[in-house]
CSV table of C-alpha atoms and ligand atoms in Angstrom, one decimal:
chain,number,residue,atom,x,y,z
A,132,UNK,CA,0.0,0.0,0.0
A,133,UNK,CA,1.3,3.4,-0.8
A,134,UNK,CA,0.1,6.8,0.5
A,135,UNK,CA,-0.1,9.7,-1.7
A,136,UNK,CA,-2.0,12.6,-2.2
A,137,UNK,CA,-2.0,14.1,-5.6
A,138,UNK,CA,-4.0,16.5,-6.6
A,139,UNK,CA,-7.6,15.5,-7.2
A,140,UNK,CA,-7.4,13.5,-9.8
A,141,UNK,CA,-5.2,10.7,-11.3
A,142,UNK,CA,-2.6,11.0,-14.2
A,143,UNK,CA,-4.3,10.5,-17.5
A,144,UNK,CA,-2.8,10.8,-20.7
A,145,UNK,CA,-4.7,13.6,-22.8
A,146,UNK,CA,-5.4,11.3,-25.7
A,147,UNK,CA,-7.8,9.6,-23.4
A,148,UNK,CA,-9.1,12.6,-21.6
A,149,UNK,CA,-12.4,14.2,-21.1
A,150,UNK,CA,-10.3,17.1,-19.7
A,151,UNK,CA,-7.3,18.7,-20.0
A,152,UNK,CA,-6.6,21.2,-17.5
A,153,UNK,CA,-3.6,24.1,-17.9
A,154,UNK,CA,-2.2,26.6,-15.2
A,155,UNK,CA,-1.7,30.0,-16.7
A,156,UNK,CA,0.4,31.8,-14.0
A,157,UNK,CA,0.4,35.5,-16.0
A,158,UNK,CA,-0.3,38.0,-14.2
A,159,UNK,CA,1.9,40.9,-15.6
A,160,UNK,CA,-0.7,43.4,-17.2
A,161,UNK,CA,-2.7,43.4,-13.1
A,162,UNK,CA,-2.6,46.6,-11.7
A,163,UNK,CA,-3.1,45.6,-8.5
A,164,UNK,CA,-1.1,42.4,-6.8
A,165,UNK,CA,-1.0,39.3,-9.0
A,166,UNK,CA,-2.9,36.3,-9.9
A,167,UNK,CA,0.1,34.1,-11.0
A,168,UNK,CA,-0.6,32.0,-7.9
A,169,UNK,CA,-3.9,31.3,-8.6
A,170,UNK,CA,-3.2,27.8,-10.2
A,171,UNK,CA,-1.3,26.9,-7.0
A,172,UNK,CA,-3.8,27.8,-4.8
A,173,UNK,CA,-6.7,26.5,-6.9
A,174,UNK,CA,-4.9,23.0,-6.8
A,175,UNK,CA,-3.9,22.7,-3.1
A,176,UNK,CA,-7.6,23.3,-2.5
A,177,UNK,CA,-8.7,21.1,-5.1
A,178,UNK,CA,-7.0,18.0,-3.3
A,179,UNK,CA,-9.3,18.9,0.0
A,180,UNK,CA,-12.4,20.0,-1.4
A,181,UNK,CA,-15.1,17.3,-1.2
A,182,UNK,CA,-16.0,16.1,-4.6
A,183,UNK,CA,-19.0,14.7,-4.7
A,184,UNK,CA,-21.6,17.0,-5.6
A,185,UNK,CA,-24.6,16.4,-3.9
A,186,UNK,CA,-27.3,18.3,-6.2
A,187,UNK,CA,-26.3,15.9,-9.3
A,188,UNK,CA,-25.8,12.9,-7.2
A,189,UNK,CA,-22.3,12.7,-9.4
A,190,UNK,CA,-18.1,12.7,-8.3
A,191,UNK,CA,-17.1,14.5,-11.8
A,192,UNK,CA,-13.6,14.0,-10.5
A,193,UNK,CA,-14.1,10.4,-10.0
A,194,UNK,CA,-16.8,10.2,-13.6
A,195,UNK,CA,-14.4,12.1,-15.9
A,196,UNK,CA,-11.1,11.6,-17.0
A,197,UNK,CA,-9.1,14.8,-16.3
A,198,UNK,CA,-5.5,15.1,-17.6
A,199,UNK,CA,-3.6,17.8,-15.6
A,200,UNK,CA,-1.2,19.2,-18.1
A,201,UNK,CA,0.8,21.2,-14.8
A,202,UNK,CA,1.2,24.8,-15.7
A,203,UNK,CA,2.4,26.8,-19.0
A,204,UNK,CA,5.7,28.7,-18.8
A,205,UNK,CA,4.9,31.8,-18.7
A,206,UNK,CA,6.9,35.1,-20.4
A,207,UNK,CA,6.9,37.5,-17.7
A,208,UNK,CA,6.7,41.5,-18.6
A,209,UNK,CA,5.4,39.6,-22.3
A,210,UNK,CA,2.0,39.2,-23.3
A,211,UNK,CA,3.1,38.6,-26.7
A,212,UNK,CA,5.3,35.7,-26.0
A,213,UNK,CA,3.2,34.2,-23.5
A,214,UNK,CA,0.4,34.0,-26.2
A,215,UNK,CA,2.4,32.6,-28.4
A,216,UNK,CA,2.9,29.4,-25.8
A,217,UNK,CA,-0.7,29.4,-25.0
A,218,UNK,CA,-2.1,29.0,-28.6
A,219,UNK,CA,1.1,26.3,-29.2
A,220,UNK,CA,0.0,24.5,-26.0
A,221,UNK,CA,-3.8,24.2,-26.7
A,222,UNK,CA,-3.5,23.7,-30.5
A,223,UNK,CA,-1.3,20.7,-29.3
A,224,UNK,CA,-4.0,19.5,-27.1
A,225,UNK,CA,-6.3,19.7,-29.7
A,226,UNK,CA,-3.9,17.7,-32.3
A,227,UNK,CA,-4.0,14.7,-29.8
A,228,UNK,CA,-7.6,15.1,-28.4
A,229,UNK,CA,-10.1,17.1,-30.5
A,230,UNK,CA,-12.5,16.2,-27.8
A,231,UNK,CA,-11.1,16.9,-24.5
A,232,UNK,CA,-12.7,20.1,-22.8
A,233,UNK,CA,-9.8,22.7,-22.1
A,234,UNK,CA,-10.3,24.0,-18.4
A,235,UNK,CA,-7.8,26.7,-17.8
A,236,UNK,CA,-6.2,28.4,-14.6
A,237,UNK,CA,-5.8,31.7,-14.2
A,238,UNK,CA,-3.6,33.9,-14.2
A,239,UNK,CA,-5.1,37.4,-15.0
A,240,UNK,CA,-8.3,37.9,-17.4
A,241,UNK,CA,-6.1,38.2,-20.3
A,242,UNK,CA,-5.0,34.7,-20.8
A,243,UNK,CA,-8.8,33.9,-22.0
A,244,UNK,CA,-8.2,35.4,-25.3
A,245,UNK,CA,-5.4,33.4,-26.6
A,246,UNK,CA,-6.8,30.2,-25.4
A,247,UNK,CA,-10.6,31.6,-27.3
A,248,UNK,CA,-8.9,32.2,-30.4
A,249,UNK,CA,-7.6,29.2,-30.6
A,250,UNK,CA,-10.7,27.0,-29.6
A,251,UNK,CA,-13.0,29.3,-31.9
A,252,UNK,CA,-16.3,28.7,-29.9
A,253,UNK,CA,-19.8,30.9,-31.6
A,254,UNK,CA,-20.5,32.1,-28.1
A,255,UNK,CA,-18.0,33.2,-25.5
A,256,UNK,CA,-20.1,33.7,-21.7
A,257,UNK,CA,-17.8,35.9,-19.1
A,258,UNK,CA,-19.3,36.2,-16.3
A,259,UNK,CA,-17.2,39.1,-14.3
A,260,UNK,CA,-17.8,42.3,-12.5
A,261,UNK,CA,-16.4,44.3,-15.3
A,262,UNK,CA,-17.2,44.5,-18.5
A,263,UNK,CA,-13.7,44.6,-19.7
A,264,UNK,CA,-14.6,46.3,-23.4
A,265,UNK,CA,-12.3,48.8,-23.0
A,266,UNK,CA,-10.4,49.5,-26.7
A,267,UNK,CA,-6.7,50.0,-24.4
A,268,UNK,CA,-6.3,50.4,-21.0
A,269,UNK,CA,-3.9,53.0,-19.8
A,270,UNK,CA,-2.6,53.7,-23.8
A,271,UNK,CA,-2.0,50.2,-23.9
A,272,UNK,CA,-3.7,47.6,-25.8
A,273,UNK,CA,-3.7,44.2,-24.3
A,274,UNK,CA,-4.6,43.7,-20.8
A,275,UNK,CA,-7.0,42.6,-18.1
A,276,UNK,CA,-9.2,45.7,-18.9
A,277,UNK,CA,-9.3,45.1,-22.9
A,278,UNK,CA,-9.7,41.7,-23.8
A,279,UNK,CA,-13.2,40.9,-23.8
A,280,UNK,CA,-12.9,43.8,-26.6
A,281,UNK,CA,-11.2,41.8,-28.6
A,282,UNK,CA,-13.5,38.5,-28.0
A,283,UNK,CA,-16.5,41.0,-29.2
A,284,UNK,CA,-15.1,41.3,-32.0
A,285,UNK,CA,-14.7,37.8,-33.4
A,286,UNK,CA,-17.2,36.4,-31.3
A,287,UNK,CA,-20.9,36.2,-29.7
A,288,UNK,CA,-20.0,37.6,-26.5
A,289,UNK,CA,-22.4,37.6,-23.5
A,290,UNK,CA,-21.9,39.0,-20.6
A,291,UNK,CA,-23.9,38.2,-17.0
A,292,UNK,CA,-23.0,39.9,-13.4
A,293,UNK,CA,-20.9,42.7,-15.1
A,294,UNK,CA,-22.1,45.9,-12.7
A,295,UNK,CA,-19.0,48.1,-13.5
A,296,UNK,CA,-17.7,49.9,-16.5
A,297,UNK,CA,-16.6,52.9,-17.8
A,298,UNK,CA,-18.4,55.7,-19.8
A,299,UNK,CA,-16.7,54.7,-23.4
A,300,UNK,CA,-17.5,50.8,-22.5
A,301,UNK,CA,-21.3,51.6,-21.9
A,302,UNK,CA,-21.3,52.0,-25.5
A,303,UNK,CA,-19.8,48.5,-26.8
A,304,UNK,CA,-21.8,47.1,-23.5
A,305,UNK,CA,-25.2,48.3,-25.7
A,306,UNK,CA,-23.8,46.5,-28.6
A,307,UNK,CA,-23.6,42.8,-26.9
A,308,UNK,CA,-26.1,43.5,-24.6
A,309,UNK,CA,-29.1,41.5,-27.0
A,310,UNK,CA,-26.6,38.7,-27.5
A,311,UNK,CA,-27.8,34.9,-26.8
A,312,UNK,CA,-26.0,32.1,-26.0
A,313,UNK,CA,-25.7,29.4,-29.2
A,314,UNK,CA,-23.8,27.5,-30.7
A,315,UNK,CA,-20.3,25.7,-29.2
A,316,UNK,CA,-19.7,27.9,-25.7
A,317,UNK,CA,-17.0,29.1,-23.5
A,318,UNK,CA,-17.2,30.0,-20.1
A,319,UNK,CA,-14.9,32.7,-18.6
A,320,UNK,CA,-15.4,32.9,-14.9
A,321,UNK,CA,-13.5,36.0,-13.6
A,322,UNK,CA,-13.5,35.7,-9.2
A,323,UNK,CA,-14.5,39.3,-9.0
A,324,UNK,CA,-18.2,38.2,-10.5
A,325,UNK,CA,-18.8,36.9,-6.8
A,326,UNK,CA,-19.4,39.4,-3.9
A,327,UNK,CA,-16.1,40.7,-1.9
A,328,UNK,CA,-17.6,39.8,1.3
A,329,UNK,CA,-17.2,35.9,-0.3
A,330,UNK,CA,-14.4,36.3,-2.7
A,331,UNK,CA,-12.2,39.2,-1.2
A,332,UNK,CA,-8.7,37.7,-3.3
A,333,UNK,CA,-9.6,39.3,-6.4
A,334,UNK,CA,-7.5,41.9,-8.1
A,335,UNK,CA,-10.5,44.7,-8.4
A,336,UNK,CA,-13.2,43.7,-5.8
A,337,UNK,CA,-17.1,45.2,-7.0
A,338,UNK,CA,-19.2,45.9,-4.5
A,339,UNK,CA,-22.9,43.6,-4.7
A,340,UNK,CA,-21.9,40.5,-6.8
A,341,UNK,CA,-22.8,37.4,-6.7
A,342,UNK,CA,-23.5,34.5,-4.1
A,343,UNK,CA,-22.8,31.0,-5.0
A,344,UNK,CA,-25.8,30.3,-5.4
A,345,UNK,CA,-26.5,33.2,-8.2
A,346,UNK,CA,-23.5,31.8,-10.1
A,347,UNK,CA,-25.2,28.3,-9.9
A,348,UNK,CA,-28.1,29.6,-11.4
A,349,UNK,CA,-26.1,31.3,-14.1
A,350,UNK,CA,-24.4,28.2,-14.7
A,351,UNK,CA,-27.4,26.2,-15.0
A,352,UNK,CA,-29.0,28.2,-18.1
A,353,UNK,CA,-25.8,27.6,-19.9
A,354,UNK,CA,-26.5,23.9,-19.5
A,355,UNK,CA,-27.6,22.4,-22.3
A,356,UNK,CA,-25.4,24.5,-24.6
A,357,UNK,CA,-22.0,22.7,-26.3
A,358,UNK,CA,-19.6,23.7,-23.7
A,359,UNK,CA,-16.4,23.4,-25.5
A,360,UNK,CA,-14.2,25.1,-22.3
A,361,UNK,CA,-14.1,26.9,-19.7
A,362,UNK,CA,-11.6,29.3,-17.3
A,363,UNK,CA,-11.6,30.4,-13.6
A,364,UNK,CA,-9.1,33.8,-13.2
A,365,UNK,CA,-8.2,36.5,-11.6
A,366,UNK,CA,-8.0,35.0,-8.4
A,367,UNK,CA,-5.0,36.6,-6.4
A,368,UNK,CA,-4.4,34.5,-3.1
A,369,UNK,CA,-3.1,35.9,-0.3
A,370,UNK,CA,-1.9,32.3,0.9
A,371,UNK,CA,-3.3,28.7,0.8
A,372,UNK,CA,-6.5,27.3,1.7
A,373,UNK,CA,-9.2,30.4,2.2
A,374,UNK,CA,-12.4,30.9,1.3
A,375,UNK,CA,-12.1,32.3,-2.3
A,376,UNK,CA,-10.0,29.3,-2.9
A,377,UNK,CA,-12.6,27.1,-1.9
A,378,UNK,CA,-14.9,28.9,-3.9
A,379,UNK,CA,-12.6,28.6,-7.2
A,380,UNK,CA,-12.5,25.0,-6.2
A,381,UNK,CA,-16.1,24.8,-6.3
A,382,UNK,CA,-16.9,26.2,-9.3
A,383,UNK,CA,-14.4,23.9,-11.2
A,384,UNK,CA,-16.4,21.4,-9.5
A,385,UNK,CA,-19.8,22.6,-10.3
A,386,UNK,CA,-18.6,23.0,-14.3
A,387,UNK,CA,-17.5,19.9,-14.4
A,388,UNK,CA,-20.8,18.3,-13.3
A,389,UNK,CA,-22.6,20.1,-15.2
A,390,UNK,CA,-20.3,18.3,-18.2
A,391,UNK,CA,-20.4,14.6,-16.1
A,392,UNK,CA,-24.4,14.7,-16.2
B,411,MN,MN1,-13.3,41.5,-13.5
């Protein structure tokens, strides 16, 4: 008999995954203190969440086969380069595994995009506190604050919990607002959607999100939809083991039972 705690699930190869989850430790566009731990944290909680759900009756960490790829290797200071691994790493899980549902790590809000442009869904969801349709963000294109107006561009973006933004992103926040979801689906969950008071390790906490159960129900009417893949980021922990980590942890585990049932 051995003894070992892995994290929460066991080794798979990707080829025979359902899914393949990446770490994306970048962080370097925050203006506030990083995410980059966020995978860390999100794992050392993972191993002591419980994982059976009891709503669906379902363990989706015992019913799917998840392939921990470990983390990317960041470019610190270098969106550009970092990208550039990103969209190498998931076209490469895509060559071996067409199927397997990408979960990513984050990492700040901007290592969505790379990983949406290279899964092409229709519909892109973010659920977030910010809108995040800024056109550059301190006179500099590419960041946490400007993605998403990149992903509106290319793609049917629909936004839920967003209650902050700025007067130039009311006007692109018009523009989506009609949008519905269809078509393959990715979910973005940034932290800050949730309210501070149960999610303060976030790098811009909003006042009057969400409560778990909210997200839940958010979750929910994006169901039935063909969820290709999904993210949880911005999630800046101050150590191991709190409450937004727990929360992260659960709402891996609630997306993947929604894809184990
Ligand atoms: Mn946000």
């Amino acid at each position: 008999m051995i003894y070992l705690k892995k994290s929460f699930v066991d080794a798979c190869p990707v080829e025979e995954a359902d899914v393949c989850l990446l770490g994306i430790p970048f962080d370097s566009t925050s203006i506030s203190h990083g995410s980059r731990f966020g995978p860390a944290a999100i794992r050392e909680a993972l191993k002591d969440m419980e994982g059976y759900d009891s709503e669906t009756g379902v363990n989706p960490f015992e019913k799917l086969r998840i392939a921990d790829l470990g983390d990317i290797e960041i470019v610190p200071g270098s969106y550009k380069l970092t990208a550039e691994r990103i969209v190498d790493t998931v076209e490469w899980i895509r060559e071996q595994n067409p199927e397997a549902f990408v979960l990513s790590l984050g990492g700040e809000h901007l290592v969505s995009l790379p990983v949406i442009e290279t899964l092409k869904p229709k519909t892109v969801v973010q659920f977030d506190a910010h809108a995040d349709l800024r056109e550059d963000f301190i006179g500099k294109k590419y960041s946490h604050a400007d993605w998403a107006h990149y992903v509106a561009r290319d793609f049917n973006l629909v936004q839920r919990g967003v209650r902050s933004w700025s007067e130039e992103e009311g006007r692109a926040i018009e523009e989506v607002k009609g949008n519905k979801i269809s078509g393959p689906t990715y979910l973005t969950v940034d932290m800050d959607v949730f309210d501070p008071a149960i999610a303060p390790e976030t790098g811009l906490p909003e006042p009057s999100g969400w409560s778990f159960d909210e997200f839940c129900n958010n979750l929910d009417s994006i169901k039935n939809e063909n969820l290709i893949g999904a993210d949880v980021v911005e999630f800046s922990p101050n150590g191991f083991n709190s409450p937004t980590a727990f929360l992260a942890a659960n709402v891996i585990k609630k997306i993947l039972s929604i894809l184990s049932s």
